[in-house]
CSV table of C-alpha atoms in Angstrom, one decimal:
chain,number,residue,atom,x,y,z
A,161,MET,CA,-0.1,0.4,-0.1
A,162,PRO,CA,1.7,3.4,-1.3
A,163,VAL,CA,1.8,5.6,1.7
A,164,SER,CA,0.4,8.8,0.4
A,165,LYS,CA,-2.6,8.4,-2.7
A,166,ARG,CA,-5.1,10.5,-4.1
A,167,TYR,CA,-8.4,10.2,-3.1
A,168,GLU,CA,-11.0,11.3,-5.9
A,169,ALA,CA,-14.4,11.1,-4.1
A,170,VAL,CA,-16.0,10.0,-1.0
A,171,VAL,CA,-19.6,8.8,-0.4
A,172,ILE,CA,-21.5,10.1,2.0
A,173,GLY,CA,-24.3,8.3,4.2
A,174,VAL,CA,-27.1,9.6,6.7
A,175,SER,CA,-30.2,9.2,8.3
A,176,ALA,CA,-31.8,11.2,11.6
A,177,GLY,CA,-29.9,13.8,12.2
A,178,GLY,CA,-28.4,14.0,9.2
A,179,MET,CA,-29.4,18.1,7.7
A,180,ASN,CA,-27.0,19.6,10.6
A,181,ALA,CA,-25.1,16.9,10.2
A,182,LEU,CA,-24.2,17.9,6.2
A,183,LYS,CA,-24.7,22.1,6.6
A,184,VAL,CA,-21.7,21.6,9.4
A,185,ILE,CA,-19.0,19.2,7.8
A,186,LEU,CA,-20.9,20.9,4.0
A,187,SER,CA,-20.3,24.8,5.4
A,188,GLN,CA,-16.8,23.5,7.1
A,189,LEU,CA,-14.8,22.1,3.7
A,190,PRO,CA,-12.4,24.7,1.9
A,191,ALA,CA,-13.4,26.3,-1.4
A,192,HIS,CA,-10.5,24.4,-3.6
A,193,PHE,CA,-11.9,21.1,-2.6
A,194,GLY,CA,-10.6,18.4,-4.8
A,195,MET,CA,-12.8,15.7,-4.6
A,196,ALA,CA,-16.3,14.8,-5.4
A,197,LEU,CA,-18.5,14.6,-2.5
A,198,VAL,CA,-21.3,11.7,-3.3
A,199,ILE,CA,-25.0,12.1,-0.4
A,200,VAL,CA,-27.6,9.5,0.3
A,201,GLN,CA,-29.8,10.9,3.2
A,202,HIS,CA,-32.9,9.3,3.7
A,203,ARG,CA,-35.9,11.2,3.3
A,204,SER,CA,-39.2,10.4,2.1
A,205,HIS,CA,-40.2,9.8,-1.1
A,206,GLN,CA,-41.6,12.7,-1.8
A,207,SER,CA,-38.7,15.3,-0.9
A,208,ASP,CA,-38.1,18.0,-3.6
A,209,ASP,CA,-34.7,19.1,-4.0
A,210,PHE,CA,-35.2,21.5,-1.2
A,211,LEU,CA,-32.5,20.1,0.8
A,212,ALA,CA,-29.5,20.5,-2.6
A,213,HIS,CA,-30.7,23.8,-2.7
A,214,TYR,CA,-30.3,24.3,1.8
A,215,LEU,CA,-27.3,22.7,1.9
A,216,ASP,CA,-25.9,25.0,-1.3
A,217,GLY,CA,-26.8,28.2,0.8
A,218,PHE,CA,-23.9,26.9,2.9
A,219,SER,CA,-21.6,25.2,1.5
A,220,PRO,CA,-18.5,27.0,-0.4
A,221,LEU,CA,-18.8,23.9,-2.8
A,222,SER,CA,-21.7,23.9,-5.5
A,223,VAL,CA,-24.3,21.4,-4.2
A,224,LYS,CA,-27.2,20.4,-6.0
A,225,GLU,CA,-29.6,17.2,-7.3
A,226,VAL,CA,-28.0,14.8,-9.4
A,227,ASP,CA,-28.9,14.5,-12.7
A,228,GLU,CA,-29.2,11.7,-15.1
A,229,LEU,CA,-26.3,10.6,-16.8
A,230,GLU,CA,-24.3,12.8,-15.1
A,231,TYR,CA,-20.9,13.0,-15.3
A,232,ILE,CA,-19.1,13.1,-11.7
A,233,GLN,CA,-17.2,16.2,-11.5
A,234,ALA,CA,-14.5,17.6,-8.4
A,235,GLY,CA,-15.9,20.0,-6.0
A,236,VAL,CA,-19.2,19.1,-6.2
A,237,ALA,CA,-21.2,17.5,-3.8
A,238,TYR,CA,-24.3,15.7,-5.0
A,239,ILE,CA,-27.4,14.7,-3.5
A,240,ALA,CA,-29.9,11.6,-3.6
A,241,PRO,CA,-32.7,12.1,-5.5
A,242,ALA,CA,-36.0,11.2,-3.2
A,243,ASN,CA,-37.2,7.5,-3.8
A,244,TYR,CA,-34.4,6.1,-7.2
A,245,HIS,CA,-31.3,4.1,-5.8
A,246,LEU,CA,-28.3,5.6,-6.4
A,247,PHE,CA,-25.5,3.8,-8.3
A,248,ILE,CA,-22.3,4.9,-10.3
A,249,GLU,CA,-21.1,3.4,-13.1
A,250,GLU,CA,-17.8,2.4,-14.5
A,251,ASP,CA,-18.0,5.6,-16.2
A,252,LYS,CA,-17.9,7.5,-13.5
A,253,THR,CA,-21.7,8.7,-14.7
A,254,PHE,CA,-24.6,8.3,-12.5
A,255,SER,CA,-27.5,6.6,-13.3
A,256,PHE,CA,-31.1,5.0,-10.8
A,257,SER,CA,-32.9,2.6,-11.2
A,258,LEU,CA,-36.8,2.0,-8.8
A,259,ASP,CA,-35.5,-1.5,-7.3
A,260,GLY,CA,-36.9,-2.1,-3.6
A,261,PRO,CA,-35.5,-0.7,-0.4
A,262,VAL,CA,-32.5,-1.4,0.2
A,263,ASN,CA,-32.2,-1.7,4.2
A,264,TYR,CA,-36.3,-0.4,4.5
A,265,ALA,CA,-34.8,2.5,2.6
A,266,ARG,CA,-34.3,4.0,-1.6
A,267,PRO,CA,-31.8,5.2,-1.9
A,268,SER,CA,-29.9,3.0,0.1
A,269,ILE,CA,-26.7,3.5,1.3
A,270,ASP,CA,-25.9,0.4,1.1
A,271,VAL,CA,-26.8,0.2,-2.6
A,272,LEU,CA,-24.2,4.1,-3.4
A,273,PHE,CA,-22.0,2.2,-1.4
A,274,GLU,CA,-21.6,-0.6,-3.4
A,275,ALA,CA,-21.5,0.5,-6.8
A,276,ALA,CA,-18.9,3.5,-5.5
A,277,ALA,CA,-16.7,1.2,-3.9
A,278,ASP,CA,-16.2,-1.2,-7.8
A,279,ALA,CA,-16.4,2.6,-9.9
A,280,PHE,CA,-13.2,4.2,-7.6
A,281,GLY,CA,-11.1,1.2,-5.6
A,282,PRO,CA,-9.1,2.1,-3.5
A,283,LYS,CA,-9.3,5.9,-4.1
A,284,LEU,CA,-13.2,5.9,-2.5
A,285,ILE,CA,-13.5,7.2,1.6
A,286,GLY,CA,-16.7,6.6,2.7
A,287,LEU,CA,-18.2,8.3,5.5
A,288,VAL,CA,-21.4,6.9,8.0
A,289,LEU,CA,-22.7,10.3,9.5
A,290,THR,CA,-25.9,10.0,12.2
A,291,GLY,CA,-28.8,7.5,11.3
A,292,ALA,CA,-31.4,5.0,13.4
A,293,ASN,CA,-30.7,2.6,11.0
A,294,ASN,CA,-27.6,-0.4,9.8
A,295,ASP,CA,-27.7,1.0,6.3
A,296,GLY,CA,-23.9,2.1,4.9
A,297,SER,CA,-22.6,-1.2,7.3
A,298,ILE,CA,-22.6,-4.1,4.3
A,299,GLY,CA,-21.4,-0.7,1.8
A,300,LEU,CA,-18.3,0.6,3.5
A,301,CYS,CA,-17.4,-3.2,4.1
A,302,ARG,CA,-17.6,-3.5,0.0
A,303,ILE,CA,-15.6,0.4,0.3
A,304,LYS,CA,-12.9,-1.9,2.7
A,305,GLU,CA,-12.4,-4.5,0.8
A,306,GLN,CA,-11.9,-2.6,-2.7
A,307,GLY,CA,-9.2,-0.8,-1.0
A,308,GLY,CA,-10.6,2.7,-0.1
A,309,LEU,CA,-10.8,4.6,2.9
A,310,ALA,CA,-14.1,3.8,5.9
A,311,ILE,CA,-14.1,6.7,7.7
A,312,VAL,CA,-17.4,6.9,11.0
A,313,GLN,CA,-18.8,9.5,13.3
A,314,ASP,CA,-18.2,8.6,16.9
A,315,PRO,CA,-21.5,7.7,17.7
A,316,ASP,CA,-20.9,9.5,21.2
A,317,THR,CA,-21.4,13.0,19.6
A,318,ALA,CA,-24.0,11.7,16.4
A,319,GLU,CA,-26.9,13.3,16.8
A,320,VAL,CA,-28.4,10.2,16.6
A,321,SER,CA,-25.5,7.5,17.3
A,322,GLU,CA,-27.3,3.8,15.6
A,323,MET,CA,-26.5,4.1,12.5
A,324,PRO,CA,-21.7,4.6,12.3
A,325,ARG,CA,-22.7,1.9,15.7
A,326,ALA,CA,-23.8,-1.0,13.3
A,327,ALA,CA,-21.3,0.3,10.8
A,328,LEU,CA,-18.3,0.8,13.6
A,329,GLU,CA,-20.0,-3.2,14.7
A,330,MET,CA,-18.9,-4.4,11.0
A,331,ALA,CA,-16.2,-3.0,8.9
A,332,ASP,CA,-12.7,-2.4,9.8
A,333,VAL,CA,-13.2,1.8,10.3
A,334,ASP,CA,-10.1,3.9,9.8
A,335,HIS,CA,-11.3,6.6,11.5
A,336,VAL,CA,-13.6,8.2,14.3
A,337,LEU,CA,-14.4,11.7,14.3
A,338,GLN,CA,-16.0,13.9,15.9
A,339,LEU,CA,-18.6,16.2,13.6
A,340,GLU,CA,-16.8,19.0,14.2
A,341,GLU,CA,-13.1,17.6,13.3
A,342,ILE,CA,-14.7,15.2,9.7
A,343,ALA,CA,-14.4,18.2,7.4
A,344,ASP,CA,-11.2,19.1,8.2
A,345,VAL,CA,-9.5,15.7,7.3
A,346,LEU,CA,-11.0,15.2,4.1
A,347,ALA,CA,-9.5,18.5,3.1
A,348,ARG,CA,-6.1,16.8,4.3
A,349,LEU,CA,-7.0,14.0,2.6
A,350,ASP,CA,-7.7,15.4,-0.2
A,351,LYS,CA,-4.6,17.3,-0.3
A,352,GLU,CA,-2.5,13.4,-0.4
B,838,MET,CA,-14.2,-11.8,-0.8
B,839,GLU,CA,-14.8,-11.8,-4.1
B,840,ASP,CA,-13.1,-11.3,-7.3
B,841,LEU,CA,-14.0,-8.0,-9.1
B,842,ASP,CA,-12.3,-8.4,-12.5
B,843,ASN,CA,-14.6,-11.9,-12.1
B,844,LEU,CA,-17.4,-10.6,-11.3
B,845,ASN,CA,-17.6,-8.4,-14.3
B,846,ILE,CA,-16.5,-10.7,-16.5
B,847,GLU,CA,-19.1,-13.3,-15.1
B,848,THR,CA,-22.0,-11.3,-15.4
B,849,ARG,CA,-20.9,-9.8,-19.2
B,850,LEU,CA,-20.9,-13.5,-19.6
B,851,LEU,CA,-24.2,-14.3,-17.8
B,852,LEU,CA,-25.7,-12.0,-19.9
B,853,GLU,CA,-24.6,-13.1,-23.0
B,854,ALA,CA,-25.4,-16.7,-22.6
B,855,ILE,CA,-28.6,-14.9,-21.8
B,856,PHE,CA,-28.9,-13.2,-24.8
B,857,GLN,CA,-27.9,-16.1,-26.6
B,858,LYS,CA,-30.5,-19.2,-25.1
B,859,TYR,CA,-33.2,-17.0,-24.7
B,860,GLY,CA,-33.3,-13.9,-27.0
B,861,TYR,CA,-33.7,-11.4,-24.4
B,862,ASP,CA,-31.1,-8.3,-24.5
B,863,PHE,CA,-29.9,-6.7,-21.1
B,864,ARG,CA,-26.5,-6.1,-22.4
B,865,ASP,CA,-26.8,-2.3,-22.5
B,866,TYR,CA,-29.3,-1.8,-19.3
B,867,SER,CA,-27.2,0.0,-16.7
B,868,TRP,CA,-24.2,-1.4,-16.0
B,869,ALA,CA,-23.7,-1.2,-12.3
B,870,ALA,CA,-27.6,-1.8,-11.4
B,871,ILE,CA,-27.7,-4.8,-14.1
B,872,LYS,CA,-24.6,-5.9,-11.4
B,873,ARG,CA,-25.8,-6.1,-9.0
B,874,ARG,CA,-29.5,-7.9,-9.2
B,875,ILE,CA,-27.3,-10.8,-10.2
B,876,ARG,CA,-25.3,-10.6,-6.9
B,877,HIS,CA,-28.0,-10.2,-5.2
B,878,ARG,CA,-30.3,-12.6,-6.8
B,879,CYS,CA,-26.5,-15.1,-7.0
B,880,ARG,CA,-26.6,-15.1,-3.2
B,881,ALA,CA,-30.2,-15.4,-2.4
B,882,SER,CA,-29.7,-18.5,-4.1
B,883,GLY,CA,-26.9,-19.9,-2.6
B,884,LEU,CA,-24.7,-20.0,-5.5
B,885,SER,CA,-20.8,-20.4,-4.9
B,886,ASN,CA,-20.7,-18.0,-7.4
B,887,ILE,CA,-22.6,-16.4,-11.1
B,888,SER,CA,-20.2,-18.3,-13.6
B,889,GLU,CA,-22.1,-21.4,-11.0
B,890,MET,CA,-25.4,-19.5,-11.6
B,891,GLN,CA,-24.8,-19.6,-15.3
B,892,HIS,CA,-24.6,-23.1,-15.5
B,893,LYS,CA,-28.5,-23.2,-14.0
B,894,ILE,CA,-29.8,-20.8,-16.1
B,895,LEU,CA,-28.5,-22.3,-19.4
B,896,TYR,CA,-30.1,-26.1,-17.9
B,897,GLN,CA,-32.6,-25.1,-16.3
B,898,THR,CA,-36.3,-22.6,-17.7
B,899,ASP,CA,-37.8,-21.8,-14.7
B,900,PHE,CA,-34.6,-20.5,-13.1
B,901,PHE,CA,-34.1,-18.6,-15.8
B,902,GLU,CA,-37.8,-17.3,-15.6
B,903,LYS,CA,-37.1,-16.1,-11.8
B,904,ILE,CA,-34.7,-15.1,-12.7
B,905,LEU,CA,-36.7,-12.5,-16.0
B,906,LEU,CA,-38.3,-10.9,-12.9
B,907,ASP,CA,-35.2,-9.7,-11.3
B,908,LEU,CA,-34.0,-8.2,-14.7
B,909,THR,CA,-36.9,-6.7,-14.7
B,910,ILE,CA,-38.1,-4.3,-12.6
B,911,ASN,CA,-41.4,-4.4,-12.5
B,912,VAL,CA,-42.7,-2.0,-10.0
B,913,THR,CA,-45.9,0.2,-10.6
B,914,GLU,CA,-48.9,2.3,-9.3
B,915,MET,CA,-51.5,3.7,-10.0
B,916,PHE,CA,-52.0,7.8,-10.7
B,917,ARG,CA,-48.1,7.1,-9.6
B,918,ASP,CA,-47.0,10.6,-9.6
B,919,PRO,CA,-49.6,12.4,-9.3
B,920,HIS,CA,-49.3,16.0,-9.8
B,921,PHE,CA,-48.1,13.6,-14.2
B,922,TYR,CA,-51.8,12.7,-14.2
B,923,ARG,CA,-52.9,16.4,-12.9
B,924,VAL,CA,-50.9,18.1,-16.2
B,925,LEU,CA,-51.7,15.0,-18.1
B,926,ARG,CA,-55.4,15.3,-17.6
B,927,GLN,CA,-56.0,19.5,-17.6
B,928,ASN,CA,-52.7,19.8,-20.7
B,929,VAL,CA,-52.0,17.6,-22.6
B,930,ILE,CA,-55.7,15.7,-24.0
B,931,ARG,CA,-57.7,18.4,-23.3
B,932,GLU,CA,-55.0,19.5,-26.3
B,933,LEU,CA,-56.0,16.1,-28.9
B,934,LYS,CA,-59.7,16.7,-27.8
B,935,ASP,CA,-60.8,17.6,-31.4
B,936,GLU,CA,-58.4,14.8,-32.8
B,937,PRO,CA,-61.0,12.4,-34.8
B,938,PHE,CA,-59.2,9.1,-33.6
B,939,LEU,CA,-56.3,9.3,-30.4
B,940,LYS,CA,-53.4,6.2,-30.3
B,941,VAL,CA,-51.5,5.9,-26.7
B,942,TRP,CA,-48.5,3.8,-26.8
B,943,HIS,CA,-47.5,2.4,-23.2
B,944,ALA,CA,-44.1,1.1,-23.3
B,945,GLY,CA,-42.7,-0.5,-19.8
B,946,CYS,CA,-46.9,-1.8,-18.7
B,947,SER,CA,-45.9,-2.8,-16.1
B,948,THR,CA,-48.6,-4.7,-14.6
B,949,GLY,CA,-51.2,-2.2,-16.4
B,950,GLU,CA,-52.0,-0.3,-14.0
B,951,GLU,CA,-50.8,2.9,-15.4
B,952,ALA,CA,-52.5,2.0,-18.5
B,953,TYR,CA,-56.0,1.8,-16.0
B,954,SER,CA,-55.3,4.4,-15.0
B,955,MET,CA,-54.6,6.7,-18.4
B,956,ALA,CA,-58.0,4.8,-19.1
B,957,ILE,CA,-59.5,6.6,-16.6
B,958,LEU,CA,-58.6,10.0,-17.2
B,959,LEU,CA,-59.6,9.3,-20.7
B,960,LYS,CA,-62.6,8.6,-20.4
B,961,GLU,CA,-63.8,11.1,-17.4
B,962,GLU,CA,-63.0,13.3,-19.9
B,963,GLY,CA,-65.2,11.9,-22.6
B,964,LEU,CA,-62.0,10.7,-25.3
B,965,TYR,CA,-62.4,6.7,-23.7
B,966,ASP,CA,-64.3,5.6,-27.6
B,967,LYS,CA,-62.3,7.4,-29.9
B,968,THR,CA,-59.3,6.3,-28.4
B,969,GLN,CA,-56.8,2.8,-28.4
B,970,ILE,CA,-54.4,1.9,-25.7
B,971,TYR,CA,-51.5,0.2,-26.7
B,972,ALA,CA,-49.4,-1.7,-23.4
B,973,THR,CA,-46.8,-3.5,-24.1
B,974,ASP,CA,-44.1,-4.9,-22.1
B,975,VAL,CA,-41.6,-7.2,-23.2
B,976,ASN,CA,-42.5,-9.5,-20.0
B,977,GLU,CA,-44.8,-12.4,-20.9
B,978,SER,CA,-45.9,-13.2,-17.6
B,979,VAL,CA,-46.5,-9.7,-15.8
B,980,LEU,CA,-48.5,-8.4,-19.3
B,981,GLN,CA,-50.7,-12.5,-18.6
B,982,GLU,CA,-51.8,-10.0,-14.9
B,983,ALA,CA,-52.7,-6.6,-17.1
B,984,LYS,CA,-54.8,-7.7,-19.0
B,985,GLU,CA,-56.0,-10.2,-15.9
B,986,GLY,CA,-56.7,-6.4,-14.1
B,987,ILE,CA,-56.4,-7.5,-10.9
B,988,PHE,CA,-54.7,-6.6,-8.0
B,989,PRO,CA,-54.5,-6.5,-4.5
B,990,LEU,CA,-57.3,-4.6,-3.1
B,991,GLN,CA,-54.6,-3.9,-0.5
B,992,ARG,CA,-53.2,-0.9,-2.9
B,993,MET,CA,-56.6,0.9,-3.4
B,994,LYS,CA,-55.7,2.8,-0.4
B,995,LEU,CA,-53.0,4.5,-1.8
B,996,PHE,CA,-54.2,4.2,-5.5
B,997,THR,CA,-57.1,6.5,-4.3
B,998,ARG,CA,-55.6,8.8,-2.6
B,999,ASN,CA,-53.1,9.1,-6.1
B,1000,TYR,CA,-56.5,9.5,-7.9
B,1001,LEU,CA,-57.8,12.1,-6.3
B,1002,GLN,CA,-54.1,14.0,-6.0
B,1003,ALA,CA,-54.2,13.4,-9.7
B,1004,GLY,CA,-57.6,15.5,-9.9
B,1005,GLY,CA,-60.0,13.0,-10.7
B,1006,LYS,CA,-63.3,13.8,-10.8
B,1007,GLU,CA,-65.9,10.5,-9.7
B,1008,SER,CA,-66.1,8.3,-7.0
B,1009,PHE,CA,-63.2,5.8,-7.9
B,1010,SER,CA,-65.0,2.6,-5.8
B,1011,ASP,CA,-66.6,3.3,-9.0
B,1012,TYR,CA,-63.1,1.7,-11.7
B,1013,TYR,CA,-63.1,-1.9,-9.9
B,1014,THR,CA,-64.4,-4.7,-8.0
B,1015,ALA,CA,-64.2,-5.8,-5.1
B,1016,SER,CA,-64.1,-9.1,-4.2
B,1017,TYR,CA,-62.6,-11.4,-0.8
B,1018,GLU,CA,-58.8,-9.3,-1.7
B,1019,SER,CA,-58.4,-8.3,-4.9
B,1020,ALA,CA,-60.0,-5.5,-7.1
B,1021,ILE,CA,-60.7,-6.3,-10.7
B,1022,VAL,CA,-60.8,-3.8,-12.5
B,1023,ASP,CA,-63.9,-2.2,-14.2
B,1024,LYS,CA,-64.5,-4.2,-17.5
B,1025,SER,CA,-65.2,-0.8,-19.1
B,1026,LEU,CA,-61.8,-0.1,-18.4
B,1027,ARG,CA,-60.2,-3.1,-20.8
B,1028,ASN,CA,-62.2,-2.6,-24.3
B,1029,ARG,CA,-59.7,0.1,-25.5
B,1030,ILE,CA,-56.6,-1.7,-24.5
B,1031,VAL,CA,-55.2,-3.7,-26.6
B,1032,PHE,CA,-52.0,-5.5,-23.9
B,1033,ALA,CA,-49.5,-6.9,-26.0
B,1034,ASN,CA,-46.1,-8.5,-25.8
B,1035,HIS,CA,-43.1,-5.6,-27.3
B,1036,ASN,CA,-39.5,-5.5,-26.9
B,1037,LEU,CA,-37.6,-2.1,-26.7
B,1038,VAL,CA,-33.9,-2.9,-26.9
B,1039,THR,CA,-34.8,-5.9,-30.6
B,1040,ASP,CA,-38.5,-4.2,-31.9
B,1041,GLY,CA,-39.7,-2.2,-34.1
B,1042,VAL,CA,-41.6,1.0,-34.4
B,1043,PHE,CA,-45.3,1.9,-33.8
B,1044,GLY,CA,-47.8,4.6,-36.2
B,1045,GLU,CA,-48.1,8.1,-35.3
B,1046,MET,CA,-49.2,7.9,-31.3
B,1047,HIS,CA,-50.4,11.5,-29.8
B,1048,ILE,CA,-49.5,10.4,-27.0
B,1049,ILE,CA,-46.1,7.3,-26.0
B,1050,ILE,CA,-45.9,7.3,-22.4
B,1051,CYS,CA,-43.3,5.0,-20.9
B,1052,ARG,CA,-41.5,6.4,-18.0
B,1053,ASN,CA,-39.2,5.3,-15.2
B,1054,VAL,CA,-38.5,2.0,-17.7
B,1055,LEU,CA,-35.3,4.3,-19.7
B,1056,ILE,CA,-33.2,4.9,-16.0
B,1057,TYR,CA,-32.6,0.8,-16.7
B,1058,PHE,CA,-30.5,1.6,-20.3
B,1059,ASN,CA,-27.3,2.7,-21.0
B,1060,LYS,CA,-26.7,5.3,-23.0
B,1061,LYS,CA,-26.8,3.6,-26.6
B,1062,LEU,CA,-29.9,1.7,-26.2
B,1063,ARG,CA,-31.6,4.9,-24.3
B,1064,ASN,CA,-30.8,6.6,-27.7
B,1065,ARG,CA,-32.1,3.9,-30.2
B,1066,VAL,CA,-35.4,3.5,-28.1
B,1067,LEU,CA,-35.9,7.0,-28.1
B,1068,GLY,CA,-35.1,6.8,-31.8
B,1069,LEU,CA,-37.8,4.0,-32.0
B,1070,PHE,CA,-40.7,7.1,-30.3
B,1071,THR,CA,-40.0,9.4,-32.0
B,1072,ASP,CA,-40.7,7.1,-35.2
B,1073,SER,CA,-43.5,6.3,-33.4
B,1074,LEU,CA,-45.0,9.8,-32.6
B,1075,ALA,CA,-47.6,11.6,-35.0
B,1076,ASP,CA,-46.6,15.2,-35.7
B,1077,LYS,CA,-46.2,17.0,-32.2
B,1078,GLY,CA,-47.8,14.3,-30.0
B,1079,PHE,CA,-46.5,14.1,-26.7
B,1080,LEU,CA,-44.0,12.1,-25.0
B,1081,CYS,CA,-43.4,11.6,-21.5
B,1082,LEU,CA,-41.0,10.3,-19.9
B,1083,GLY,CA,-40.1,9.4,-15.6
B,1084,THR,CA,-39.7,12.0,-13.4
B,1085,LYS,CA,-35.3,11.4,-13.7
B,1086,GLU,CA,-35.5,11.6,-17.3
B,1087,SER,CA,-35.2,13.6,-20.2
B,1088,ILE,CA,-34.0,13.4,-23.6
B,1089,LEU,CA,-31.5,16.4,-23.5
B,1090,PHE,CA,-28.6,14.7,-24.0
B,1091,SER,CA,-29.8,12.1,-26.3
B,1092,GLY,CA,-29.8,12.8,-30.2
B,1093,TYR,CA,-33.4,13.4,-30.7
B,1094,ALA,CA,-33.4,16.9,-28.4
B,1095,ASN,CA,-34.0,18.7,-31.2
B,1096,ARG,CA,-37.0,16.7,-32.6
B,1097,PHE,CA,-39.2,18.2,-29.6
B,1098,THR,CA,-40.2,20.8,-27.6
B,1099,GLU,CA,-40.1,20.5,-23.9
B,1100,SER,CA,-43.7,21.5,-23.5
B,1101,PHE,CA,-43.3,21.0,-18.8
B,1102,PRO,CA,-40.1,20.4,-17.8
B,1103,VAL,CA,-41.1,19.1,-14.5
B,1104,GLU,CA,-43.8,16.5,-15.5
B,1105,LYS,CA,-41.0,15.3,-18.4
B,1106,ILE,CA,-43.7,15.9,-20.9
B,1107,TYR,CA,-42.0,17.1,-25.1
B,1108,ARG,CA,-43.7,17.7,-27.6
B,1109,LYS,CA,-42.9,16.8,-31.5
B,1110,ASN,CA,-41.7,19.4,-33.5
B,1111,GLU,CA,-43.6,19.4,-37.1
B,1112,PRO,CA,-41.0,19.5,-40.0
B,1113,VAL,CA,-39.5,22.0,-40.7
B,1114,ASN,CA,-40.5,22.6,-45.3
């Protein structure tokens, strides 16, 4: 394993308590952040693109809901649309599906993480934040299997601890961080 | 631990085998989603790898039938996305009310819920008797269900809510008969619908349609296949005919964007331009 390696993308899974957690992270990232961020936030299947607009107002990065066939670009934070699973293809474009819920969720964090692990291999960081179920744990394992990096929010400081706790139990996690530390660490990893 | 290279090779070989043996062509479907479905079915069947699964698919037709249901997604509901049906009623169907005869193609109709929704709309707008609805799908078993028009009674609650949100004018319960745990669609909704097998990947054009509805089908196709299908739709539409896609689908990045005008961007309703002379 090389001492320093360059990551291209961060996939983020977040459920209950996510609005605040995402706001903190996205507002603290530097404007010249060089990785793409792809976010699954569990929410009502009827939600519109409010979340992306809301977060865009707090972040130096561009935050947007994913459009189909879109190429993933560095420095952009993408939010999965409500009610569709989000995939990343080998050519780094997004695709959607209406396959049944996974872990009672659509979009599911596991679905995104597993596809992203296949597409980005060791150049991927997986991040599991606050939430009330265990979505994301299996996906985080797959990211590790493909040589990526796993980060989990410290369950003791998460608004809802169940999801980060489940991820810690299942996956071989590299960093356990408090919410306020995450943006700094990502910015540092971006420079590697 | 799975080997990613092997997984990719085996999945491609499996799709090739399915095409050669059974004629169903999934080779140009969106790769990540189809790979996930195959891997999932492989694990659920207790098989240790996809090569083993390929053997089973080639030698056991009934096993293939199960796989086929996994590979063709069949989720749908009546008046799914009510705001779409509201616009369809108020701005599309009424626009066509003076046509002497209406032809509607519902491509990828699955178990038929959305084709029946269309029948209800046309009925309430007084256009049903001069309409022919062609509802097609590649999967014979869902088509059979669609023809029967029998749905679980418990789903009627959701369908009724959708119907009302879509601007329904009547009592939704008039459109079905409840029998034990089933709801049987009213016969009159069936007599202007033809359910037929049609494969978007390999089959040809349907002529002179006024409306083509194909929602949440293109999301499963890669760019090449999407372009083929959008070409098929363009050729199948009458001038000034309407193409209705799913909420997350768009014609903008295909080779056919300049043949259409975006009538309702949010509902993804496009109108075919008249030819320029």
